[in-house]
C-alpha positions as a printed Julia matrix, in Angstrom:
181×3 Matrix{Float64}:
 170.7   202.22  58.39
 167.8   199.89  59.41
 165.37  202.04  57.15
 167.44  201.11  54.5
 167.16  197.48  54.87
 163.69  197.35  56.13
 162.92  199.08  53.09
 163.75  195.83  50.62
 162.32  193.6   53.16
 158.92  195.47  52.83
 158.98  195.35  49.01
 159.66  191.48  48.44
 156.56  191.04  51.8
 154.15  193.37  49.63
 155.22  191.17  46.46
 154.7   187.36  47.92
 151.17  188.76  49.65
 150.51  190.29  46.34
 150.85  187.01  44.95
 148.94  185.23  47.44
 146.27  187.48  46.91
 146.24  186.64  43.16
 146.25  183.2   43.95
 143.75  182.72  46.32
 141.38  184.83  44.03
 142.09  183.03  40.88
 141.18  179.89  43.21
 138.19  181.27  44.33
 137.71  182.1   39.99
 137.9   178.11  39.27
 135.96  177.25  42.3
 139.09  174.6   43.24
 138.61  173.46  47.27
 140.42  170.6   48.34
 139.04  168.35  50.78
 138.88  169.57  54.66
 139.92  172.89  53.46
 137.18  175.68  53.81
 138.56  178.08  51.41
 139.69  177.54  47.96
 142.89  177.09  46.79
 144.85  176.49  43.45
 147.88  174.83  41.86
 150.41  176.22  39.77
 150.18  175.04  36.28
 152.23  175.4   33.58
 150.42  177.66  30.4
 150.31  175.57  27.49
 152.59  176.01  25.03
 153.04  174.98  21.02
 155.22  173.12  19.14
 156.67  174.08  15.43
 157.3   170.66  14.87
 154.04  168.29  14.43
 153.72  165.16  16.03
 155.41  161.82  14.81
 152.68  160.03  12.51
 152.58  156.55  13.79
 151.26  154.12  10.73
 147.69  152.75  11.38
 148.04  148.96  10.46
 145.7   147.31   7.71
 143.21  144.76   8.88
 144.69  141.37   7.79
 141.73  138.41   5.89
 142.13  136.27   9.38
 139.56  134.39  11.57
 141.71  135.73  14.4
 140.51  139.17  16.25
 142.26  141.47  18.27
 141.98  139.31  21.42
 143.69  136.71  19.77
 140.78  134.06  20.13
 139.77  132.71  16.52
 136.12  133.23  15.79
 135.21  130.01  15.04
 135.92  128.69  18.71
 133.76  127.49  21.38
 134.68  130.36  24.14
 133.02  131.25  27.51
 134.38  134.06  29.63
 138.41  132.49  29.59
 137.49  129.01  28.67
 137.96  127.73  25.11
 137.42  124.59  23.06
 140.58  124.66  20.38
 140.21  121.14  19.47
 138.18  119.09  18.58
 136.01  122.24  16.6
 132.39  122.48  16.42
 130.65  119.58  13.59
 133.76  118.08  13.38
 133.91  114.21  12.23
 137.17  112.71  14.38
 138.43  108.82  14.35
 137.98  107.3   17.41
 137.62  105.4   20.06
 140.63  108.28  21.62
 139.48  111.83  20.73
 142.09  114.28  21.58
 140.62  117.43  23.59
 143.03  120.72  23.55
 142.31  124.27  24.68
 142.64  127.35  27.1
 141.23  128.0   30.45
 141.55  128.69  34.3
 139.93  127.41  37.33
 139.6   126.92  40.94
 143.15  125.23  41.91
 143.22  124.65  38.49
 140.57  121.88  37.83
 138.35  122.16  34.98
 135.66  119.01  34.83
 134.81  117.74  31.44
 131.85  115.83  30.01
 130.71  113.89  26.74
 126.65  113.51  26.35
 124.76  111.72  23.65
 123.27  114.4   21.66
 119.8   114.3   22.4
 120.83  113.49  26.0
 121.52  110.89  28.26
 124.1   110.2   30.48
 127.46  110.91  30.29
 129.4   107.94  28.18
 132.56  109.69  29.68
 133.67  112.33  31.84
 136.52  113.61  34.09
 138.79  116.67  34.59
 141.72  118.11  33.88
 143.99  121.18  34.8
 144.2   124.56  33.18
 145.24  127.91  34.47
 144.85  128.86  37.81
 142.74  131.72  39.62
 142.43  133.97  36.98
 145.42  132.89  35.23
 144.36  131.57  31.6
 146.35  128.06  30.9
 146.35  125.48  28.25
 144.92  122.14  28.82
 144.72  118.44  27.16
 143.3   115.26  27.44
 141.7   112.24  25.95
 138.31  111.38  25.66
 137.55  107.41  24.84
 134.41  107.72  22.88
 132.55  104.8   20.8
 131.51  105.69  17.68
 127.97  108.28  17.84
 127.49  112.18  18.03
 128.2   113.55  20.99
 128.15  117.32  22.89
 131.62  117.59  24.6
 131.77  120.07  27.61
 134.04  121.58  29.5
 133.54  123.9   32.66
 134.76  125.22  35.97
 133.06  123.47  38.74
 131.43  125.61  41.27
 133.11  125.29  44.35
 130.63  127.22  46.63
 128.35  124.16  46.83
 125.81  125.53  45.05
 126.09  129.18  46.79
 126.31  130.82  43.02
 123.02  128.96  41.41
 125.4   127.39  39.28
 127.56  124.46  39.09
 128.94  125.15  35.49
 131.26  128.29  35.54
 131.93  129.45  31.61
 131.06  125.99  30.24
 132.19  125.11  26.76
 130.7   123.02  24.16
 130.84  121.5   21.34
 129.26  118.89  19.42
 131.19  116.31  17.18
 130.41  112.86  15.04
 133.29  110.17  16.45
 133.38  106.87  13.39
């Protein structure tokens, strides 16, 4: 009576070591090792199979007449890695003496420092900061700049907080230059 049941047990071993041995060579086929082992080895995969049905067609949309691209930063705005200028825009002629200043950017703690300069240089006739996003985080920011009448290049940056460290002091400064009556 144990022949009889031996028997079975000696079919399914020859089967899994058959199977093994299939394995292993297909493994050594593909060349598959996987790290710290010293003989190849492969994964079951399932065999490809095909569909009657084709694939859902998923409409391509139509490019639209828009200064906007696909980052959703207009093209005609100052922009420097994440800071941009929205407002006031580049040649623009603004009443003064208060020039409102709007647009998007991040910075150490926050803090971006602006500027305005005389075009053709000079010192700064004003200057300041104001807070954006933070660390990475892009953020809207406002202020006002009180500017007498006269052309000047407004800039905003990120200060350098490394004092000096980077070679820079100006992280992704922003300009633009505008005519104040």
């Amino acid at each position: 009576m144990r022949a009889r049941r031996s028997r079975p047990l000696l079919l399914v071993a020859a089967g899994v070591g058959a199977a093994l041995t299939i394995a292993t060579s297909a493994g050594c086929a593909s060349g598959t090792v996987q790290p710290g082992a010293s003989t190849p080895v492969t994964t079951a995969t399932a065999p490809a199979t095909t569909s009657a049905t084709a694939p859902a067609s998923t409409p391509t949309p139509e490019p639209s007449a828009s200064s906007t691209p696909t980052d959703g930063v207009p093209t005609d705005q100052p922009t420097n890695g994440p800071n941009t200028l929205t407002a006031p825009t580049a040649g623009a002629t603004v009443d003064g003496p208060d020039v409102p200043v709007t647009g998007t950017g991040t910075g150490f703690e926050a803090t971006l420092s602006w500027e305005a300069v005389p075009t053709g240089g000079g010192d700064p006739v004003a200057q300041g900061f104001t807070t954006a996003g933070a660390n990475g985080e892009v953020g809207p920011f406002a202020f006002t700049a009180t500017l007498p009448p006269g052309t000047y290049t407004l800039s905003v940056w990120e200060p350098d907080m490394s004092d000096g460290a980077t070679g820079t002091k100006r992280h992704n400064q922003v300009s633009v230059t505008v005519t104040v009556r």
